[in-house]
Structures are given as structure tokens and as C-alpha cells.
mmCIF file of C-alpha atoms and ligand atoms in Angstrom:
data_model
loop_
_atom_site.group_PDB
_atom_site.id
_atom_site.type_symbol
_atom_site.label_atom_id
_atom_site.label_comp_id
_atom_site.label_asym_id
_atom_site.label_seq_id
_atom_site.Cartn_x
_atom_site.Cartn_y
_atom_site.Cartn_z
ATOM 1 C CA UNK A 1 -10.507 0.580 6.677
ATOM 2 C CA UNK A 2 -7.008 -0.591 7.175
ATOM 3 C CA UNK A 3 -4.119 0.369 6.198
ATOM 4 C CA UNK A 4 -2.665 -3.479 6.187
ATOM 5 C CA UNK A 5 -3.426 -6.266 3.593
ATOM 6 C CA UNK A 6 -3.380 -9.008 6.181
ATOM 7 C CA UNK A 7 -5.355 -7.335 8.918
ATOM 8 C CA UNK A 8 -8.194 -7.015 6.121
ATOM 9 C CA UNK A 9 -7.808 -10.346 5.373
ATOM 10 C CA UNK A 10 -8.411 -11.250 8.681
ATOM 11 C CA UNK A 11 -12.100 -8.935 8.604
ATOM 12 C CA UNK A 12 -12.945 -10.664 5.313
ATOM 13 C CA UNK A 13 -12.726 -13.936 7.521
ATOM 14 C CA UNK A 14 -14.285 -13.443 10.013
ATOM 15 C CA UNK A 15 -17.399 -11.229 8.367
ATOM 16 C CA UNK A 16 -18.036 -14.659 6.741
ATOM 17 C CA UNK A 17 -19.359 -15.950 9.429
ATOM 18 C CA UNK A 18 -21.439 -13.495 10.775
ATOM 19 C CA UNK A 19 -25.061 -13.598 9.118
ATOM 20 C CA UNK A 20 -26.005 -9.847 9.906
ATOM 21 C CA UNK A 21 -23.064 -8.013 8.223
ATOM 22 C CA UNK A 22 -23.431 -10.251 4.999
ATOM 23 C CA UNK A 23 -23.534 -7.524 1.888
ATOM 24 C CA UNK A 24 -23.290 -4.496 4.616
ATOM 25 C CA UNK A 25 -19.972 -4.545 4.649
ATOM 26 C CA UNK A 26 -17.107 -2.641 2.546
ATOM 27 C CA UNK A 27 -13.902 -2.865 3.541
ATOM 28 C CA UNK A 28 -11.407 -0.670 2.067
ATOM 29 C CA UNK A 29 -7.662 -0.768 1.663
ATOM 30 C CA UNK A 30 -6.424 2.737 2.609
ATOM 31 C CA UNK A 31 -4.293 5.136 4.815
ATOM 32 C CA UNK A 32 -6.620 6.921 7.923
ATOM 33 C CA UNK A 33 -4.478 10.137 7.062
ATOM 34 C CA UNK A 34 -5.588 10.048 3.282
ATOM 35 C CA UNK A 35 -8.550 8.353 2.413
ATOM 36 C CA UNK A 36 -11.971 9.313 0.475
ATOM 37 C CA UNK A 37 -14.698 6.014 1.397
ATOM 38 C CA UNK A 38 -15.495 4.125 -1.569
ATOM 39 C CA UNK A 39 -19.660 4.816 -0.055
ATOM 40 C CA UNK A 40 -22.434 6.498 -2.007
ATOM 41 C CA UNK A 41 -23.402 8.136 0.617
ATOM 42 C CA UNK A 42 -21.494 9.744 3.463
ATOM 43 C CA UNK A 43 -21.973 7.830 6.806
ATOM 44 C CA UNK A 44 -23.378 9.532 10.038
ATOM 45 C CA UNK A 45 -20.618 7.591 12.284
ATOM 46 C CA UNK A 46 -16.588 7.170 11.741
ATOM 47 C CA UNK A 47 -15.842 4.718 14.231
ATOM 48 C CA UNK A 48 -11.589 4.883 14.956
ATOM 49 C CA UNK A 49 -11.996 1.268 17.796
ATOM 50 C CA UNK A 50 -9.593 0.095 19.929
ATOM 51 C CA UNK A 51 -7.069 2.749 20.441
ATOM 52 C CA UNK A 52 -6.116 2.777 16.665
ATOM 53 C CA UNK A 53 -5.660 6.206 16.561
ATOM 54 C CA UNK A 54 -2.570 5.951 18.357
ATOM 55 C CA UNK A 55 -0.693 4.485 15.604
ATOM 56 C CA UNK A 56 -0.599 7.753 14.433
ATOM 57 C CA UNK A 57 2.981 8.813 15.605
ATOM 58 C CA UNK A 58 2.915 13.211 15.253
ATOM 59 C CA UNK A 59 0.492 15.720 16.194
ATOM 60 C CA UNK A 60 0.778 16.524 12.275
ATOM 61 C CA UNK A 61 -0.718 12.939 10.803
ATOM 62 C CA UNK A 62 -3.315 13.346 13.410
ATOM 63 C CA UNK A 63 -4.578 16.233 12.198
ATOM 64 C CA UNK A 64 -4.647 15.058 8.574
ATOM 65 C CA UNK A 65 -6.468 11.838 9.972
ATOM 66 C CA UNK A 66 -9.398 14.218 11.197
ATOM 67 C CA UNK A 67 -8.973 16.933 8.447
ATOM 68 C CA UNK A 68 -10.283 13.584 6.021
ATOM 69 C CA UNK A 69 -12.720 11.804 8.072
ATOM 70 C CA UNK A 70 -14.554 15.510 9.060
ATOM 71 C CA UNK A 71 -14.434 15.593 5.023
ATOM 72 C CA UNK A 72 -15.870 12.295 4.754
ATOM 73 C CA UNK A 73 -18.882 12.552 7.364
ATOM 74 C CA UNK A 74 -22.256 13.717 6.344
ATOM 75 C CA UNK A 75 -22.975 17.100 7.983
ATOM 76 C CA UNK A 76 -23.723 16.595 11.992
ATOM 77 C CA UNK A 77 -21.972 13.395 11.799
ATOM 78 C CA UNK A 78 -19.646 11.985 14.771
ATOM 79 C CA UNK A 79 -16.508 10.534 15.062
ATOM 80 C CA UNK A 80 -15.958 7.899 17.889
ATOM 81 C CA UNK A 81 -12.770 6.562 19.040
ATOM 82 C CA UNK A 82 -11.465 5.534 22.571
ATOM 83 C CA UNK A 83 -7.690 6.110 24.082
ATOM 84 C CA UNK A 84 -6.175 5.349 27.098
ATOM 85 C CA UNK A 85 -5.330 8.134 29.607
ATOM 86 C CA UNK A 86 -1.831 8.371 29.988
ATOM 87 C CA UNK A 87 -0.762 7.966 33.639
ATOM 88 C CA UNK A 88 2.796 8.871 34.535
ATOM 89 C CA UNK A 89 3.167 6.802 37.528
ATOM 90 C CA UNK A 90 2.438 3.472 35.221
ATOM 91 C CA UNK A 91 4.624 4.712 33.008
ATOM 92 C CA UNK A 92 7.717 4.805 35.828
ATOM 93 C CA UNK A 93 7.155 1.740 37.062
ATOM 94 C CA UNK A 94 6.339 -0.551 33.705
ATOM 95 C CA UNK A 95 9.570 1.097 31.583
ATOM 96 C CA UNK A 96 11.671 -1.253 30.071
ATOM 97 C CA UNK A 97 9.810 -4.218 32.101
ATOM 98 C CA UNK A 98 10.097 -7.685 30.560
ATOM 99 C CA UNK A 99 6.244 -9.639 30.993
ATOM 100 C CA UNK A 100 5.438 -12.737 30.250
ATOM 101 C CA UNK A 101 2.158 -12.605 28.146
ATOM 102 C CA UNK A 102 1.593 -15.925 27.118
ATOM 103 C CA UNK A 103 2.741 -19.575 26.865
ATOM 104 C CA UNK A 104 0.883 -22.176 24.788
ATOM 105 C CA UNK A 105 1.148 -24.721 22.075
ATOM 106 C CA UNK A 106 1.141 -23.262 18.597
ATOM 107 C CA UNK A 107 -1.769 -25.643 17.095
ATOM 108 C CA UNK A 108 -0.524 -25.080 13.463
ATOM 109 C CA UNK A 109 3.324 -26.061 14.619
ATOM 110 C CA UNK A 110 2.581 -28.058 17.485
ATOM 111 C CA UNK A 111 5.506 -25.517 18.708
ATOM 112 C CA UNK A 112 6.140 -24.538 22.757
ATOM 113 C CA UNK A 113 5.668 -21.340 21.968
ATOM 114 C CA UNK A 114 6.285 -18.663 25.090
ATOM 115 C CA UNK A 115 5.607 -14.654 24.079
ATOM 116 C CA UNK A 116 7.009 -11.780 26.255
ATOM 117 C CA UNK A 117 6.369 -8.038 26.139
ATOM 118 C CA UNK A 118 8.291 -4.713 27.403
ATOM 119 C CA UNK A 119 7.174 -1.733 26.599
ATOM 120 C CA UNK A 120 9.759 1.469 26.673
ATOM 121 C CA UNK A 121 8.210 5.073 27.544
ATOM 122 C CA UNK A 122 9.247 8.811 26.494
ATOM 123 C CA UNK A 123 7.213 11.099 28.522
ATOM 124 C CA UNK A 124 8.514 14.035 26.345
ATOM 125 C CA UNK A 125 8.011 12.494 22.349
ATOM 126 C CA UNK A 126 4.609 11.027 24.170
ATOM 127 C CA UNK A 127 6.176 7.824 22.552
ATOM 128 C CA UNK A 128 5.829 4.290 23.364
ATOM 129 C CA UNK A 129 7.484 1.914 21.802
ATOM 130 C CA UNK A 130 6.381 -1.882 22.580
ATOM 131 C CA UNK A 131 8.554 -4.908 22.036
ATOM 132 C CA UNK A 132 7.161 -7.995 21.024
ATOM 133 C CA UNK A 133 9.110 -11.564 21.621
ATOM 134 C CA UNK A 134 8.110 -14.718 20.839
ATOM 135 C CA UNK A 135 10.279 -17.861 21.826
ATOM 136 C CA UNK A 136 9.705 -20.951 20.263
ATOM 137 C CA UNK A 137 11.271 -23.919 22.116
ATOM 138 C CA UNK A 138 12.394 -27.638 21.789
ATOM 139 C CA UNK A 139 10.928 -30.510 23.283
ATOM 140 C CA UNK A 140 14.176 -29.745 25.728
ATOM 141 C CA UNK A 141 13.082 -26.334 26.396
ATOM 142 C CA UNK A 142 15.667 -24.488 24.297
ATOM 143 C CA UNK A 143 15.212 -21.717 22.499
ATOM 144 C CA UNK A 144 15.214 -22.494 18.770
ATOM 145 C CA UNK A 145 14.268 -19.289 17.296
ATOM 146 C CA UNK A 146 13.307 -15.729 18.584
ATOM 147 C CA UNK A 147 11.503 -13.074 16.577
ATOM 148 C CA UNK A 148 11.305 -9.421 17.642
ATOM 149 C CA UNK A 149 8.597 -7.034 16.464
ATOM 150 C CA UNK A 150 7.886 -3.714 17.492
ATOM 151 C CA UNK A 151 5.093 -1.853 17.883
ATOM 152 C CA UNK A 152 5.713 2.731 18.189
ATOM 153 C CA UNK A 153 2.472 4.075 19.482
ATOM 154 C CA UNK A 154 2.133 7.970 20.513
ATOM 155 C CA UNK A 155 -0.182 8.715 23.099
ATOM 156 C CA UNK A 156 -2.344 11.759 23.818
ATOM 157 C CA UNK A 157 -3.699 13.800 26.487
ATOM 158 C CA UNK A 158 -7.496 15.347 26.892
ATOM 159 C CA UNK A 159 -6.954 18.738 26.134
ATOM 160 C CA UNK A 160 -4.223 18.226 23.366
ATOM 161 C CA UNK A 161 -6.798 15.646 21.835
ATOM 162 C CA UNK A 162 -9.765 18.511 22.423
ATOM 163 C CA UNK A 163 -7.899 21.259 20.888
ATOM 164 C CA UNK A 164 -7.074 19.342 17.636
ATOM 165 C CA UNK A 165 -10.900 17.816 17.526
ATOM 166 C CA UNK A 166 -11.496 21.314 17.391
ATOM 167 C CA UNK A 167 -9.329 23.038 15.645
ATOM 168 C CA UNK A 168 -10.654 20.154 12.377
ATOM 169 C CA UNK A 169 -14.099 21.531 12.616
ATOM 170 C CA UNK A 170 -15.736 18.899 15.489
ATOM 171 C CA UNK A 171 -17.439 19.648 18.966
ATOM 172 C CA UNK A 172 -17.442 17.588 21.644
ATOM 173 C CA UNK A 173 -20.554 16.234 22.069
ATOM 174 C CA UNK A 174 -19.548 14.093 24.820
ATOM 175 C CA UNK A 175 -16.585 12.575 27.009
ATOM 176 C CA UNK A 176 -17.071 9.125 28.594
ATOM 177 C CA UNK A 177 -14.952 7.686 31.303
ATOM 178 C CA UNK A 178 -15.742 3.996 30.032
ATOM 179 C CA UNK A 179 -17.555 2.074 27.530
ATOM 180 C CA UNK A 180 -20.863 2.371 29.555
ATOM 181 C CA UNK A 181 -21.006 6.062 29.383
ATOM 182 C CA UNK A 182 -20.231 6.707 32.895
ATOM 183 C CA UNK A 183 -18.722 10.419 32.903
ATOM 184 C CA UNK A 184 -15.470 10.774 32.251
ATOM 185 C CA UNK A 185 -13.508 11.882 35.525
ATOM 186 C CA UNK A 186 -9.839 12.448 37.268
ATOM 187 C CA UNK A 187 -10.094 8.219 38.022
ATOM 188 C CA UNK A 188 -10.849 7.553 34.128
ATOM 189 C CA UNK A 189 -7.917 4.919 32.873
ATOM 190 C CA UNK A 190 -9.967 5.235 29.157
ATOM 191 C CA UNK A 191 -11.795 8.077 27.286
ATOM 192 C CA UNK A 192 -14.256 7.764 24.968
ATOM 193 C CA UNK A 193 -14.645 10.654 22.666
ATOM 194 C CA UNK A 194 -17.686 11.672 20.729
ATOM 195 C CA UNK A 195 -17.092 14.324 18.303
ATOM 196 C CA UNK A 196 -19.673 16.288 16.154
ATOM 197 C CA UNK A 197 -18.987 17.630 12.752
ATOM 198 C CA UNK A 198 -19.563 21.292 12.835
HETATM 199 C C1 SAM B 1 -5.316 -2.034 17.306
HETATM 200 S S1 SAM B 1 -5.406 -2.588 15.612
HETATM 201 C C2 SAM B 1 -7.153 -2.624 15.387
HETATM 202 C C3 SAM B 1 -7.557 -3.635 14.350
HETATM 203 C C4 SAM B 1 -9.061 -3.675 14.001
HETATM 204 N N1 SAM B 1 -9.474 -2.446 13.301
HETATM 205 C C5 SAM B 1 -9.914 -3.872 15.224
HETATM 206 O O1 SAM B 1 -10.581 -2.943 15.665
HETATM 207 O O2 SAM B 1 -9.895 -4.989 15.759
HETATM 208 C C6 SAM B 1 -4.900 -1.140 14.766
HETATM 209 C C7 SAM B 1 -4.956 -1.241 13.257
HETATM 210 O O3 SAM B 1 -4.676 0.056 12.717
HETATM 211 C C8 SAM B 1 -4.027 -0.129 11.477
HETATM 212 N N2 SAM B 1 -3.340 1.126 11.121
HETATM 213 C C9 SAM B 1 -2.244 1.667 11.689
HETATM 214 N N3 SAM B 1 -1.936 2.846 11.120
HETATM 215 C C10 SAM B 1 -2.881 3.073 10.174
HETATM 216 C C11 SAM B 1 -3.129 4.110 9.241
HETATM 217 N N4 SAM B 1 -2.322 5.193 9.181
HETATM 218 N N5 SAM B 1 -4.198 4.024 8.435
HETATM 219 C C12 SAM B 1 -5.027 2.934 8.499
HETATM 220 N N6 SAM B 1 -4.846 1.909 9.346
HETATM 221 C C13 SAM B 1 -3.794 1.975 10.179
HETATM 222 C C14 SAM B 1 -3.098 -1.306 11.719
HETATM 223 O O4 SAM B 1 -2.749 -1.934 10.509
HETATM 224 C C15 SAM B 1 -3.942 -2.190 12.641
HETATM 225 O O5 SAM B 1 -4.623 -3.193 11.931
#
């Protein structure tokens, strides 16, 4: 599910290629806060990957995100989704910090292209709001044109993230520190949630 045209376009691509999810897969055009899965059957795992749940920019759309996907699990089913664990001392020292991310030759264009980030942090709104900018350049190095695009994420902490799990009707049925289960811990940089519909 996504709630952008292109970025399903981009699944329908690549699920082409890939012999074991041919006819197993339905993708579906649709908001994570409002949503009832076009499925005959109500799946056993919702699967929220790659930090996608922090799109979600108020405490408010969060809980309508897991008010519909506990509604759309079969009974004893579990929700999955990773974050990253905010760390304050990051946050000081990467605010408002201009990085270069990448620098290559656009193979469509055959454009220099060169593609910065800086990310600005509110501790208080939990906000981040990341800056995208790509430079394309000139065979003399000059910029010719700049785009901006911004990215507002909201991130959240363990026990604000446990009490709304709970308070939609899941338990925790376990906290990882990493992607091979290792227990999650005061050193955890990601969390791994596994929530069970109760
Ligand atoms: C980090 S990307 C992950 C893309 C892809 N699902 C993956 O795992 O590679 C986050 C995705 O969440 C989508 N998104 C953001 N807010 C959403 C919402 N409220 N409902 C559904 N999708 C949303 C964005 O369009 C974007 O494609």
C-alpha cells in the first residue's frame, strides 16, 4: 500500500521481475490512516518497512493508522514496523548541516549531477524536516538548475510508541534492538516492534 501513484509504479516494476511474487501480489492505492485491504481474507502480518511510519506527522494520524490496520488484521495478527531511536546528541550536532550525498552522472541526461542533504531538528514538535538538493551542472561546472524538495518526518520515542500500540488494542509481543533480533537495549540506534492484535 502506498499512498503515492509513482512509488506504486515503481513496485509494479520491479515485482515484474521477480518470479516468486508473480500473482501474490496486490498492491493497493490508499492512505495508511484510512484504508480497508482489497484481500478476501484478513492477513496474519501488516508489515509498516523502512521507517514509513514516520511520515505520519501527529500523534493523532498515528493512532488512526493503527486504529485501521488492528481493524484489518485477522484476530492474533501482528503488526511489524521498525523506527529509529531518536538520540539527542545526533540531533545537536547534525542540525541544519549541509552533506554531500552523492555525485554521479545522470545516465538518462548524461547530466553532472551532485545531491546534498541537511536535515533541520525540533526536539519539542519531535519534527524533522529534511532538505533535499540536487545540482545539476555544466560541462564548466556551473550550476544550471537546482531543485529543492523536502521531506517532514515526526519521530517517536519507546514508550510514547508503546502506549499508543496499546491503547489501539495490540501487545507487545516483542522489542528488537536490530534486524537480527538481538534484544533491544539502552545502545539500540533502531527498534523493531512486534505488536499482537488483542
Ligand atoms: C520510506 S518510503 C518506503 C517505500 C516502500 N514502501 C519501501 O519499503 O521501499 C515511505 C513511503 O510511504 C508513503 N507514505 C507516506 N505517507 C503515507 C500515508 N499516509 N499512507 C500511505 N503511504 C504513505 C510514501 O509515499 C513513501 O512511498
Amino acid at each position: 500500500m502506498d499512498k503515492s501513484e509513482a512509488m506504486l509504479a515503481v513496485a509494479r516494476e520491479a515485482i515484474v521481475g521477480l518470479p516468486t511474487t508473480a500473482g501474490k501480489v496486490t498492491l493497493c492505492h490508499a492512505d495508511m490512516r484510512d484504508f480497508i485491504l482489497p484481500l478476501r481474507e484478513k492477513p496474519r502480518i501488516i508489515a509498516i518497512p523502512f521507517r514509513s511510519i514516520l511520515h505520519l506527522l501527529t500523534p493523532e494520524d498515528i493512532e488512526e493508522c493503527l486504529r485501521h490496520i488492528h481493524a484489518n488484521l485477522a484476530p492474533g495478527g501482528k503488526l511489524i514496523f521498525n523506527i529509529f531511536v531518536p538520540d539527542a546528541e545526533f540531533m545537536a550536532q547534525n542540525h541544519n548541516r549541509l552533506r554531500l550525498r552523492s555525485d554521479y552522472i545522470d545516465p538518462a541526461t548524461q547530466r553532472h549531477i551532485i545531491l546534498w542533504d541537511l536535515s533541520l531538528y525540533e526536539p519539542t514538535e519531535q519534527r524533522i524536516t529534511v532538505y533535499a538538493i540536487t545540482d545539476e551542472l555544466d560541462d564548466e561546472g556551473i550550476v544550471v538548475r537546482r531543485k529543492y524538495r523536502t521531506l517532514p518526518l515526526r519521530f517517536m520515542y519507546p514508550q510514547e510508541t508503546r502506549y499508543l500500540l496499546e491503547k489501539a488494542g495490540f501487545g507487545i509481543a516483542a522489542l528488537y534492538g536490530w534486524f537480527d533480533r538481538r534484544p533491544f537495549g539502552p545502545d539500540s540506534r533502531e527498534v523493531v516492534w512486534i505488536a499482537e492484535r488483542t
